[in-house]
XYZ file of C-alpha atoms in Angstrom:
741
model
C -29.130 21.434 -45.954
C -32.453 22.543 -44.417
C -33.271 21.776 -40.759
C -35.904 22.899 -38.258
C -34.724 25.817 -36.133
C -34.751 23.658 -33.023
C -32.254 21.375 -34.750
C -29.846 24.078 -35.841
C -26.540 23.985 -33.967
C -23.169 25.439 -34.526
C -21.096 22.267 -34.872
C -17.474 23.232 -34.292
C -15.735 20.340 -35.953
C -12.012 19.691 -35.675
C -10.362 16.359 -36.394
C -11.723 15.072 -33.107
C -14.337 17.013 -31.159
C -17.139 16.509 -28.643
C -20.517 18.095 -29.481
C -23.816 18.035 -27.654
C -27.170 17.043 -29.076
C -30.094 18.036 -26.781
C -32.982 15.649 -26.271
C -35.439 17.922 -28.113
C -33.472 17.621 -31.364
C -35.165 15.658 -34.108
C -34.214 12.142 -35.066
C -32.847 13.557 -38.309
C -30.370 15.730 -36.439
C -29.315 12.834 -34.193
C -28.759 10.695 -37.242
C -26.738 13.418 -38.967
C -24.504 14.013 -35.992
C -24.026 10.388 -35.095
C -23.015 9.314 -38.586
C -19.368 8.354 -38.276
C -19.374 9.327 -34.573
C -19.173 7.508 -31.263
C -21.955 8.252 -28.714
C -20.987 8.998 -25.115
C -23.455 8.856 -22.192
C -24.556 12.112 -20.584
C -27.184 13.241 -18.075
C -29.329 14.987 -20.712
C -29.136 14.438 -24.439
C -26.085 12.804 -25.929
C -22.466 13.666 -26.567
C -20.829 12.515 -29.776
C -17.170 12.142 -30.527
C -16.650 13.219 -34.113
C -13.773 11.567 -35.880
C -14.410 11.743 -39.620
C -15.998 15.103 -40.509
C -14.192 18.080 -41.956
C -14.769 21.662 -40.801
C -18.326 22.897 -41.331
C -20.625 25.374 -39.638
C -24.382 25.435 -39.352
C -26.336 28.560 -38.369
C -26.388 29.061 -34.599
C -29.460 29.706 -32.513
C -27.473 31.978 -30.170
C -25.536 34.683 -31.989
C -23.616 35.403 -28.753
C -22.372 31.811 -28.457
C -18.600 31.418 -28.434
C -17.123 29.620 -31.405
C -13.892 28.005 -30.249
C -11.237 26.934 -32.673
C -8.984 25.185 -30.152
C -8.208 24.966 -26.433
C -4.727 25.155 -24.948
C -4.776 23.365 -21.564
C -1.273 24.599 -20.634
C -0.606 21.211 -19.003
C 3.083 22.004 -18.565
C 2.183 24.850 -16.208
C -0.972 23.491 -14.574
C 0.449 20.067 -13.803
C 3.535 21.583 -12.171
C 1.418 23.883 -10.008
C -0.756 20.919 -8.994
C 2.243 18.634 -8.263
C 1.170 16.177 -10.968
C 3.859 16.834 -13.589
C 5.421 13.415 -12.963
C 2.273 11.961 -14.542
C 3.458 13.693 -17.707
C 2.235 16.859 -19.392
C 0.294 15.190 -22.191
C -3.010 15.639 -20.377
C -4.481 17.754 -17.620
C -4.224 16.236 -14.119
C -5.249 18.627 -11.336
C -6.057 18.561 -7.642
C -9.337 19.652 -6.150
C -9.799 23.048 -4.502
C -6.982 24.596 -6.571
C -7.391 26.775 -9.708
C -6.131 25.794 -13.150
C -6.059 27.918 -16.296
C -6.591 27.249 -19.991
C -6.627 29.432 -23.080
C -9.626 29.422 -25.432
C -8.663 30.411 -28.986
C -11.726 31.844 -30.732
C -12.683 31.483 -34.352
C -12.331 34.582 -36.535
C -15.334 36.824 -36.146
C -16.192 35.552 -32.656
C -16.075 38.178 -29.920
C -15.887 37.722 -26.171
C -17.110 40.459 -23.870
C -16.195 40.649 -20.189
C -19.318 40.239 -18.119
C -20.965 38.042 -20.731
C -23.276 35.377 -19.398
C -21.283 32.227 -20.006
C -21.929 29.018 -18.088
C -19.863 25.875 -17.732
C -20.719 22.343 -16.746
C -18.345 19.777 -15.192
C -19.428 16.143 -15.237
C -17.997 12.852 -13.996
C -19.205 9.274 -13.938
C -21.373 7.273 -16.358
C -24.599 9.137 -15.494
C -23.780 12.641 -14.188
C -26.372 14.134 -11.875
C -26.715 17.517 -10.186
C -28.412 15.821 -7.245
C -25.378 13.526 -6.740
C -22.877 16.384 -7.327
C -21.462 14.615 -10.366
C -22.813 17.284 -12.765
C -22.063 20.853 -11.683
C -23.179 23.969 -13.512
C -21.468 27.259 -12.720
C -20.930 30.625 -14.349
C -18.185 33.214 -14.585
C -17.414 35.317 -11.517
C -15.115 38.220 -10.775
C -13.124 36.104 -8.323
C -12.348 32.425 -7.775
C -14.157 30.977 -4.770
C -12.109 28.462 -2.753
C -15.239 26.784 -1.364
C -17.165 25.816 -4.537
C -16.876 25.286 -8.268
C -16.087 28.670 -9.806
C -14.498 30.284 -12.850
C -13.124 33.607 -14.082
C -12.223 34.795 -17.565
C -9.776 37.353 -18.916
C -9.418 38.600 -22.480
C -5.805 38.025 -23.553
C -6.300 39.251 -27.134
C -9.111 39.703 -29.611
C -9.063 35.974 -30.320
C -7.886 34.443 -27.027
C -9.602 34.133 -23.650
C -7.865 32.950 -20.483
C -10.309 30.777 -18.515
C -9.498 29.875 -14.892
C -11.504 27.110 -13.174
C -11.439 25.918 -9.568
C -13.184 22.789 -8.321
C -14.910 22.292 -4.997
C -12.374 21.102 -2.362
C -14.699 18.176 -1.593
C -15.613 17.272 -5.175
C -15.620 13.596 -6.162
C -12.306 12.578 -7.679
C -12.083 10.961 -11.091
C -12.234 11.669 -14.805
C -14.147 14.862 -15.700
C -15.516 16.518 -18.812
C -15.683 20.329 -18.869
C -18.009 21.959 -21.408
C -19.503 25.337 -22.289
C -23.218 25.192 -21.519
C -24.447 27.581 -24.236
C -27.044 25.547 -26.047
C -24.460 23.663 -28.056
C -22.701 22.084 -25.089
C -19.246 22.563 -26.562
C -16.634 20.377 -24.909
C -13.598 22.276 -23.649
C -11.477 19.539 -22.172
C -11.174 16.334 -20.239
C -9.201 16.280 -16.996
C -8.468 14.045 -14.021
C -9.286 15.442 -10.570
C -7.325 14.144 -7.548
C -7.306 14.683 -3.787
C -5.205 17.683 -2.722
C -2.962 17.449 0.371
C -1.801 21.031 -0.394
C -5.328 22.486 -0.004
C -6.390 23.422 3.538
C -10.053 22.786 2.737
C -9.374 19.267 1.436
C -9.932 16.429 3.909
C -6.468 14.998 3.121
C -4.601 18.249 3.813
C -1.138 17.842 5.369
C 0.593 20.814 6.978
C 4.259 19.911 6.437
C 5.750 19.976 2.957
C 8.338 17.324 3.892
C 5.511 14.917 4.748
C 3.699 15.669 1.484
C 6.910 14.942 -0.387
C 7.318 11.613 1.446
C 3.730 10.347 1.609
C 2.353 11.646 -1.711
C 5.196 12.309 -4.159
C 7.900 9.790 -3.205
C 7.911 6.909 -5.690
C 10.013 4.520 -3.629
C 10.340 3.495 -0.017
C 11.339 0.880 2.525
C 9.166 -1.932 3.858
C 10.268 -3.637 7.048
C 10.202 -7.389 7.644
C 12.066 -9.922 9.810
C 11.927 -9.886 13.621
C 12.186 -7.094 16.229
C 15.837 -7.879 16.930
C 16.640 -8.572 13.290
C 14.650 -6.076 11.246
C 15.299 -6.230 7.511
C 14.550 -3.658 4.817
C 12.822 -4.329 1.525
C 13.296 -1.617 -1.095
C 10.036 -1.057 -2.951
C 9.280 1.070 -6.012
C 5.744 2.444 -5.646
C 5.946 4.154 -9.058
C 2.613 5.976 -8.760
C 3.633 8.427 -11.506
C 4.861 5.858 -14.019
C 3.142 5.973 -17.430
C -0.349 4.472 -17.371
C -0.513 3.873 -13.614
C -3.049 6.652 -12.890
C -5.436 5.231 -15.502
C -5.058 1.778 -13.947
C -5.789 3.167 -10.459
C -9.013 4.732 -11.741
C -9.830 1.379 -13.359
C -9.389 -0.308 -9.966
C -12.134 1.941 -8.584
C -14.390 1.176 -11.548
C -14.035 -2.592 -10.992
C -15.087 -2.483 -7.329
C -18.307 -4.132 -6.161
C -19.550 -0.719 -5.027
C -19.230 0.682 -8.553
C -20.612 -2.373 -10.328
C -23.656 -2.458 -8.024
C -24.417 1.285 -8.039
C -22.095 3.349 -10.259
C -24.044 6.584 -9.723
C -23.729 6.432 -5.932
C -20.146 5.182 -6.109
C -18.951 8.098 -8.260
C -20.634 10.522 -5.872
C -19.083 8.860 -2.822
C -15.614 9.273 -4.305
C -15.515 12.704 -2.654
C -14.546 10.900 0.593
C -11.041 9.524 1.204
C -12.578 7.298 3.902
C -14.787 5.690 1.258
C -11.951 5.384 -1.296
C -9.602 3.813 1.275
C -12.203 1.225 2.252
C -12.843 0.383 -1.401
C -9.094 -0.061 -1.991
C -8.825 -2.307 1.075
C -11.264 -4.655 -0.669
C -9.992 -4.235 -4.246
C -6.269 -4.876 -3.710
C -7.155 -8.469 -2.776
C -9.362 -10.623 -4.993
C -11.443 -12.599 -2.532
C -14.811 -11.020 -3.398
C -14.343 -9.064 -6.611
C -12.129 -8.336 -9.608
C -9.335 -7.370 -7.248
C -5.677 -6.985 -8.069
C -3.871 -9.777 -6.176
C -4.376 -13.396 -5.149
C -3.018 -14.227 -1.698
C -0.934 -17.378 -1.325
C 0.795 -18.619 1.825
C 1.092 -22.272 0.785
C 4.678 -22.132 -0.474
C 3.525 -23.477 -3.852
C 3.644 -20.699 -6.453
C 3.805 -22.906 -9.554
C 1.144 -21.038 -11.532
C 2.252 -17.510 -10.665
C 5.052 -15.405 -9.228
C 6.237 -15.968 -5.677
C 5.426 -12.998 -3.421
C 9.077 -12.384 -2.530
C 9.918 -11.798 -6.204
C 7.877 -8.595 -6.468
C 9.798 -5.361 -5.888
C 7.494 -2.768 -7.441
C 3.772 -2.043 -7.701
C 3.754 -1.002 -11.349
C 4.467 -4.512 -12.639
C 1.531 -5.895 -10.654
C -0.943 -3.183 -11.645
C 0.019 -3.344 -15.318
C -0.316 -7.136 -15.357
C -3.767 -6.891 -13.734
C -4.857 -4.310 -16.296
C -3.364 -6.076 -19.320
C -5.026 -9.378 -18.454
C -8.444 -7.687 -18.390
C -8.672 -7.183 -14.627
C -7.907 -10.797 -13.740
C -6.153 -11.120 -10.388
C -2.357 -11.400 -10.389
C -0.728 -14.396 -8.704
C 0.613 -14.087 -5.977
C 0.819 -11.685 -3.042
C 1.380 -11.668 0.703
C 0.870 -8.913 3.255
C 3.701 -6.555 2.279
C 2.778 -6.844 -1.407
C -0.894 -6.072 -0.727
C 0.122 -3.076 1.405
C 2.640 -1.726 -1.110
C 0.132 -1.825 -3.981
C -2.498 -0.135 -1.798
C 0.049 2.579 -0.988
C 0.755 3.127 -4.692
C -2.917 3.509 -5.612
C -3.593 5.800 -2.638
C -0.679 8.106 -3.483
C -1.643 8.119 -7.162
C -5.124 9.357 -6.215
C -3.670 12.005 -3.906
C -4.228 10.370 -0.495
C -1.103 10.586 1.726
C -0.172 7.009 2.563
C 2.610 5.011 4.241
C 3.388 1.322 4.740
C 3.473 0.084 8.355
C 4.905 -3.148 9.803
C 3.718 -4.665 13.092
C 5.997 -7.276 14.693
C 4.277 -10.018 16.660
C 0.980 -9.355 14.882
C -2.009 -11.215 16.281
C -4.812 -12.752 14.247
C -7.688 -13.052 16.710
C -10.234 -15.383 15.098
C -12.847 -15.371 17.887
C -12.710 -11.626 18.743
C -12.011 -12.122 22.454
C -8.792 -10.032 22.337
C -6.802 -13.052 23.547
C -4.593 -15.287 21.423
C -5.063 -18.807 22.756
C -2.420 -21.290 21.688
C -2.896 -25.017 22.170
C -0.119 -27.601 21.825
C -0.439 -31.363 21.635
C 1.985 -33.802 23.240
C 4.307 -33.421 20.257
C 4.523 -29.659 20.908
C 2.619 -28.993 17.668
C 0.559 -25.805 17.552
C -3.075 -26.776 16.834
C -4.623 -23.359 17.486
C -7.006 -21.332 15.338
C -5.533 -18.053 16.574
C -2.121 -17.085 15.250
C 0.702 -14.628 15.797
C 2.571 -13.647 12.666
C 6.243 -12.783 13.010
C 5.333 -9.581 11.214
C 2.362 -8.186 9.375
C 2.182 -5.200 7.046
C -0.680 -2.773 6.399
C -1.052 0.875 5.387
C -1.964 4.136 7.054
C -3.693 6.950 5.167
C -3.976 10.575 6.280
C -7.431 12.216 6.383
C -10.082 13.829 8.529
C -12.932 11.727 9.952
C -16.128 13.839 9.827
C -18.054 10.628 10.557
C -16.318 10.275 13.951
C -15.569 12.458 16.954
C -12.918 15.177 16.952
C -9.442 13.891 17.668
C -9.748 10.925 15.337
C -8.399 12.781 12.309
C -4.899 11.978 11.051
C -3.504 8.521 10.340
C -6.061 5.807 9.601
C -5.045 2.130 9.492
C -6.411 -0.110 6.739
C -5.395 -3.624 5.765
C -5.844 -4.991 2.218
C -4.566 -8.473 3.149
C -7.641 -10.768 3.203
C -7.937 -12.123 6.752
C -11.496 -11.589 8.016
C -14.656 -10.161 6.417
C -16.093 -6.754 7.246
C -19.667 -5.992 6.161
C -19.512 -9.267 4.261
C -16.398 -8.347 2.252
C -12.709 -9.117 2.810
C -11.518 -5.659 3.800
C -10.351 -3.892 6.949
C -10.494 -0.226 7.953
C -9.888 2.589 7.776
C -9.836 3.000 11.555
C -8.199 5.913 13.409
C -4.859 4.931 14.913
C -5.776 7.176 17.849
C -8.910 5.077 18.479
C -6.763 1.940 18.676
C -4.488 3.582 21.216
C -7.450 4.715 23.315
C -9.158 1.317 23.139
C -12.282 2.740 21.478
C -13.569 -0.405 19.799
C -16.742 1.349 18.611
C -14.850 3.499 16.088
C -15.386 2.697 12.411
C -14.095 0.560 10.791
C -12.961 -2.794 12.276
C -11.381 -1.388 15.455
C -11.585 -4.689 17.444
C -9.582 -6.609 14.843
C -6.833 -3.994 14.510
C -6.733 -3.519 18.291
C -6.106 -7.252 18.760
C -3.345 -7.189 16.120
C -1.278 -4.834 18.277
C -2.495 -5.433 21.836
C -3.888 -8.944 22.358
C -2.762 -11.064 25.298
C -1.298 -14.519 24.712
C -2.097 -17.642 26.730
C -0.556 -21.048 25.928
C -1.971 -24.424 26.907
C -0.760 -28.021 26.641
C -3.384 -30.669 25.849
C -2.685 -33.836 27.830
C -3.430 -37.426 26.789
C -6.673 -37.451 28.794
C -7.907 -34.355 26.925
C -7.413 -31.930 29.794
C -5.469 -28.708 29.340
C -2.643 -27.262 31.381
C -1.639 -23.612 31.169
C 2.067 -23.463 30.349
C 2.768 -19.812 29.566
C 1.298 -16.353 29.158
C 2.412 -12.966 27.864
C 1.093 -9.426 27.779
C 3.944 -8.046 25.697
C 4.502 -10.515 22.834
C 1.984 -8.867 20.520
C 2.501 -5.463 18.914
C 6.236 -4.753 19.010
C 8.436 -2.295 17.122
C 5.638 -0.993 14.880
C 7.660 0.533 12.068
C 7.491 2.775 9.013
C 9.997 4.656 6.879
C 11.075 8.003 8.321
C 10.231 11.222 6.489
C 13.008 12.218 4.093
C 15.462 9.596 5.371
C 16.175 5.957 4.573
C 15.733 5.050 8.228
C 13.163 3.198 10.308
C 10.797 5.187 12.507
C 9.240 3.378 15.473
C 5.586 4.409 15.799
C 4.524 1.893 18.471
C 3.614 4.805 20.753
C 0.926 5.877 18.276
C -0.866 2.531 18.688
C -0.461 1.763 22.394
C 0.599 3.198 25.724
C 3.728 1.766 27.414
C 3.174 -1.688 28.878
C 2.273 -1.515 32.557
C 1.480 2.231 32.557
C -1.647 3.696 34.170
C -2.924 4.781 30.758
C -2.569 1.261 29.452
C -4.693 -0.088 32.293
C -7.401 2.463 31.594
C -7.376 1.608 27.905
C -7.831 -2.086 28.579
C -10.776 -1.398 30.854
C -12.299 0.841 28.208
C -11.826 -1.941 25.659
C -13.560 -4.375 28.015
C -10.595 -6.673 27.933
C -11.984 -9.154 30.466
C -9.321 -11.759 29.743
C -6.428 -9.548 30.759
C -3.832 -11.615 32.532
C -2.999 -10.901 36.168
C 0.216 -8.871 36.153
C 1.584 -10.186 39.452
C 1.503 -13.945 38.835
C 4.103 -15.879 40.804
C 7.265 -16.467 38.779
C 7.800 -20.136 37.812
C 10.475 -22.048 39.666
C 12.532 -22.738 36.554
C 13.439 -19.906 34.171
C 13.939 -20.791 30.508
C 15.488 -18.532 27.866
C 16.847 -18.887 24.330
C 20.036 -17.061 23.340
C 21.526 -16.632 19.857
C 24.632 -15.148 18.277
C 24.448 -11.621 16.817
C 25.613 -12.812 13.381
C 24.092 -15.804 11.589
C 24.947 -15.703 7.884
C 23.012 -18.027 5.612
C 25.308 -20.835 4.493
C 27.273 -20.989 7.750
C 27.014 -23.429 10.671
C 26.348 -21.795 14.051
C 25.218 -22.511 17.625
C 22.083 -21.435 19.476
C 21.471 -21.924 23.181
C 18.675 -22.787 25.619
C 19.477 -21.562 29.146
C 17.779 -22.971 32.247
C 18.152 -21.451 35.719
C 16.748 -22.754 39.026
C 15.281 -19.773 40.878
C 13.900 -21.851 43.758
C 15.449 -22.833 47.079
C 15.328 -26.566 46.328
C 16.924 -28.968 43.916
C 15.175 -29.334 40.559
C 15.166 -32.182 38.031
C 13.839 -31.646 34.519
C 13.759 -32.765 30.900
C 14.585 -30.223 28.142
C 13.803 -30.601 24.445
C 15.377 -27.935 22.220
C 14.728 -27.953 18.472
C 14.673 -25.772 15.350
C 12.106 -25.591 12.547
C 11.903 -23.633 9.326
C 9.095 -21.051 9.457
C 7.483 -18.551 7.089
C 6.808 -14.932 8.025
C 3.150 -15.712 8.793
C 4.065 -18.471 11.264
C 3.622 -21.561 9.076
C 6.076 -24.202 10.283
C 8.226 -26.313 7.974
C 10.744 -29.115 8.432
C 12.734 -29.669 11.623
C 16.373 -28.758 11.043
C 17.996 -29.417 14.430
C 17.260 -31.180 17.756
C 18.921 -31.750 21.118
C 17.529 -33.242 24.348
C 18.673 -33.015 27.980
C 17.250 -35.744 30.240
C 17.625 -36.364 33.929
C 19.342 -33.020 34.496
C 19.526 -31.836 38.122
C 20.057 -28.209 39.194
C 20.846 -26.959 42.664
C 19.250 -23.675 43.828
C 20.459 -20.668 41.745
C 22.343 -23.034 39.448
C 22.018 -22.900 35.652
C 22.775 -24.999 32.615
C 23.046 -24.306 28.891
C 21.947 -26.655 26.098
C 23.769 -26.115 22.792
C 22.051 -26.768 19.449
C 24.255 -26.742 16.349
C 22.437 -25.521 13.242
C 24.125 -26.828 10.122
C 23.525 -25.503 6.597
C 23.307 -29.073 5.336
C 20.128 -29.376 7.462
C 18.490 -25.949 7.453
C 19.497 -24.969 3.895
C 16.974 -27.287 2.273
C 14.221 -26.474 4.794
C 14.074 -22.674 5.023
C 11.773 -20.562 2.854
C 12.611 -17.370 0.977
C 12.352 -15.338 4.204
C 15.288 -17.351 5.681
C 13.562 -17.707 9.043
C 14.118 -20.433 11.642
C 11.989 -20.905 14.746
C 13.688 -22.145 17.901
C 11.564 -23.930 20.513
C 12.620 -25.056 23.996
C 10.198 -27.204 26.022
C 11.020 -27.935 29.673
C 9.119 -30.264 32.031
C 9.646 -30.120 35.797
C 9.731 -33.801 36.784
C 8.476 -33.108 40.305
C 5.603 -30.649 39.719
C 4.884 -31.649 36.095
C 4.893 -27.957 35.189
C 5.541 -27.017 31.575
C 7.791 -24.148 30.535
C 8.131 -23.110 26.931
C 10.351 -20.554 25.186
C 10.446 -19.635 21.494
C 12.539 -17.342 19.338
C 12.431 -16.760 15.602
C 15.732 -15.905 13.945
C 16.314 -14.401 10.501
C 19.501 -15.504 8.786
C 21.702 -12.753 7.382
C 21.998 -12.352 3.617
C 25.153 -11.264 1.785
C 25.355 -7.620 0.746
C 25.613 -6.208 -2.777
C 28.388 -3.687 -3.438
C 27.405 -0.943 -5.913
C 29.861 1.291 -7.770
C 28.515 4.093 -10.000
C 30.933 4.919 -12.812
C 30.582 8.663 -13.330
C 28.058 11.402 -12.566
C 24.495 10.549 -13.687
C 22.887 13.037 -16.079
C 19.538 13.106 -17.859
C 19.592 11.267 -21.158
C 23.158 9.976 -20.798
C 23.828 6.245 -20.306
C 25.782 5.396 -17.170
C 27.401 2.147 -16.086
C 26.998 0.481 -12.688
C 29.370 -2.197 -11.388
C 27.891 -4.636 -8.851
C 29.295 -7.563 -6.899
C 28.208 -10.093 -4.271
C 30.064 -12.912 -2.525
C 28.419 -16.325 -2.475
C 28.246 -17.248 1.268
C 27.093 -20.816 0.631
C 29.348 -23.872 0.642
C 27.854 -24.904 -2.702
C 27.455 -23.652 -6.252
C 24.947 -20.911 -7.079
C 23.336 -21.303 -10.488
C 21.156 -19.069 -12.680
C 22.632 -15.965 -11.041
C 21.139 -12.672 -12.245
C 21.663 -9.049 -11.223
C 18.853 -6.603 -12.058
C 18.610 -2.818 -11.909
C 15.472 -0.760 -11.393
C 14.392 2.686 -10.236
C 11.611 5.175 -10.859
C 12.504 7.370 -13.856
C 15.811 5.517 -14.239
C 14.486 2.685 -16.400
C 11.469 2.379 -18.692
C 9.298 0.701 -16.015
C 11.101 -2.623 -16.494
C 14.204 -3.941 -14.799
C 17.534 -4.124 -16.636
C 19.182 -7.517 -16.064
C 22.582 -9.168 -16.498
C 22.826 -12.947 -16.287
C 25.986 -14.012 -14.468
C 25.517 -17.778 -14.689
C 27.164 -19.967 -12.029
C 29.160 -18.764 -9.003
C 31.223 -21.176 -6.906
C 31.331 -21.396 -3.093
C 32.694 -18.193 -1.502
C 33.376 -16.739 -4.965
C 32.386 -13.260 -6.161
C 29.516 -12.675 -8.570
C 30.146 -9.510 -10.583
C 28.289 -7.717 -13.367
C 27.936 -4.408 -15.166
C 24.535 -2.811 -15.743
C 23.588 0.271 -17.707
C 20.742 2.755 -17.293
C 19.785 6.113 -18.769
C 18.145 8.617 -16.352
C 15.008 10.203 -17.792
C 14.237 12.876 -15.168
C 16.481 15.067 -13.036
C 16.379 15.170 -9.255
C 16.898 12.737 -6.386
C 16.296 9.124 -7.370
C 16.857 5.703 -5.818
C 18.781 3.041 -7.781
C 17.798 -0.489 -6.684
C 19.984 -3.528 -7.403
C 18.674 -7.057 -6.853
C 20.398 -10.450 -6.998
C 18.593 -13.721 -7.673
C 19.773 -17.302 -8.111
C 18.541 -20.844 -7.618
C 19.420 -20.870 -3.899
C 19.593 -17.203 -2.890
C 17.002 -14.730 -4.110
C 15.522 -11.283 -3.539
C 18.773 -9.832 -2.159
C 18.720 -6.058 -2.532
C 20.779 -2.944 -2.041
C 20.322 0.612 -3.234
C 22.038 3.915 -3.790
C 20.531 7.383 -3.643
C 21.441 9.359 -6.756
C 21.133 13.005 -7.712
C 20.442 13.182 -11.442
C 21.696 16.356 -13.097
C 20.249 18.024 -16.178
């Protein structure tokens, strides 16, 4: 076959190979190469993926060009050194700023000389560009440079060359192609580049290995819900290293509005964890884009899966991917946060899930939550306080902000308010929130209000006028919680977000935040004190008493009317049916005298009203008959769920089936139907839960089952057991296991 010299290339053809066709090549050459091949975009010329040709060789323009028979990526070694082996060793996954080594096996007759002028090119994105740092050309050096793309080579034998490559510690993350730039543009390999918390030059670097293990490598964790005095744990499998999840996480980035509008700029901006975190904050919800989850707080989940049913991120991400990037139904705040944590950890950004109790949603940005009640004591406010709200924190430097704002950054993927026209929030330095610096990017005023807003309550009278009935400076931002490092325990991190209430630092912060609606600390105490008291144990299914206590702290006789009632409530404050009511009328109290109103909560009433969260809101409303003053007290209680007993039968070993015996007592005074136990755990099952249908369980009877799993990887793992039925669902327990080889 005769060709012009400019069209002559040494085409190293294996069963599947990437070759490069420069733009100056003739149309004949392009046609020859592309026959039976798939074109791939490149910055100059075209790459072709050859799938059908047999081995052949054309004369080469450059007699010194390397002819490579095959490339050994040594994934088993590289992935371990880069802490990515849990992604598998079938492909190369490395972290930026850290060397990795491959072996080039040369064709017979090809010689490699040390000191030879050999250049490489690394490219990422649909249109790689040197200007955008998505196409990088670099040659061989004597030493690896930790501050830029660099490479070294060593002759292992006459036919094998050891090539070591190191990426820039601030290179964009993503899928890369690495090729020899020797006229033929011979592809060496494809690899995924991630952020590197082990590299001191990387902006996500963490000093402590225990924290890297927890916030990057741990595939399960605890998410906290409930109320400050009744905090509950939700066991969640993040599963960032499960098969296929990394590809899906990269797909999430590719489906963002930023990428669809300007893919060249987006791929370049992926060097910044600040940028990636903000993109994820928008992409985990689906309000503006092809995001992962649909939010639903209506209580009607007919066309999807109720948020409380999710227990792992992998199921959600795989469903989103398999249904061609159509949003999954449904999620609420802890689900949004957990999925964001999974994607962040998969990409190499240290991340943790954080719960804020008494979380304010300030709709008018005045840093005050204003509650208005009509004459029926119904809340008709726009502002809201959620019993709890969950977001994520990600660890990184902030070169765009002042020193001191590096470290944990709060971001919130739950769609609440828009930021720059998109439903996203953050990242904002946690330190900036504590210091009241509302100018810090991004969305500091909103996050500040979530943890530090004041609360003022008003009653709207029949004539339309309003009467202030209560105020609080401490209701918002309590017991801010996350899982402790290396332990299945709660860590209180409230001190990272705010100074102690009433301290001098707190006063200075409020002034700095221009909190002009701060309540006066020394208001006169009301004449009648109203409190709600509950029992320490309130098991779902039982009948129990709650109490409203009134005390006269004045020096005169007081007469009042007290209404004390209970309503079902969801975690985000949406009220349901009333499930208990008692009224005291014409009650008189002498000075320093008190009285207690008892409200009996019966399962026959609250059982049909409560939601999956098993929350009940207690409200006491007192009216002083003489002064017409209103006093109001509220308390949200979380009913206890029965526990699951777990018995492991034997010592778990890799590849050997092991049986688990589980049991739970039905606490309800009625039959449970459709009872199912399920078992799940990262690297314990094949990404899907193992289930055992129990059927029906009578009142106070035991539900028992046996489940089997086969560990796939050695090391410390968490076994999660869940129980579901028609009346009780999402009940969990877990055991920490050490899997032996």
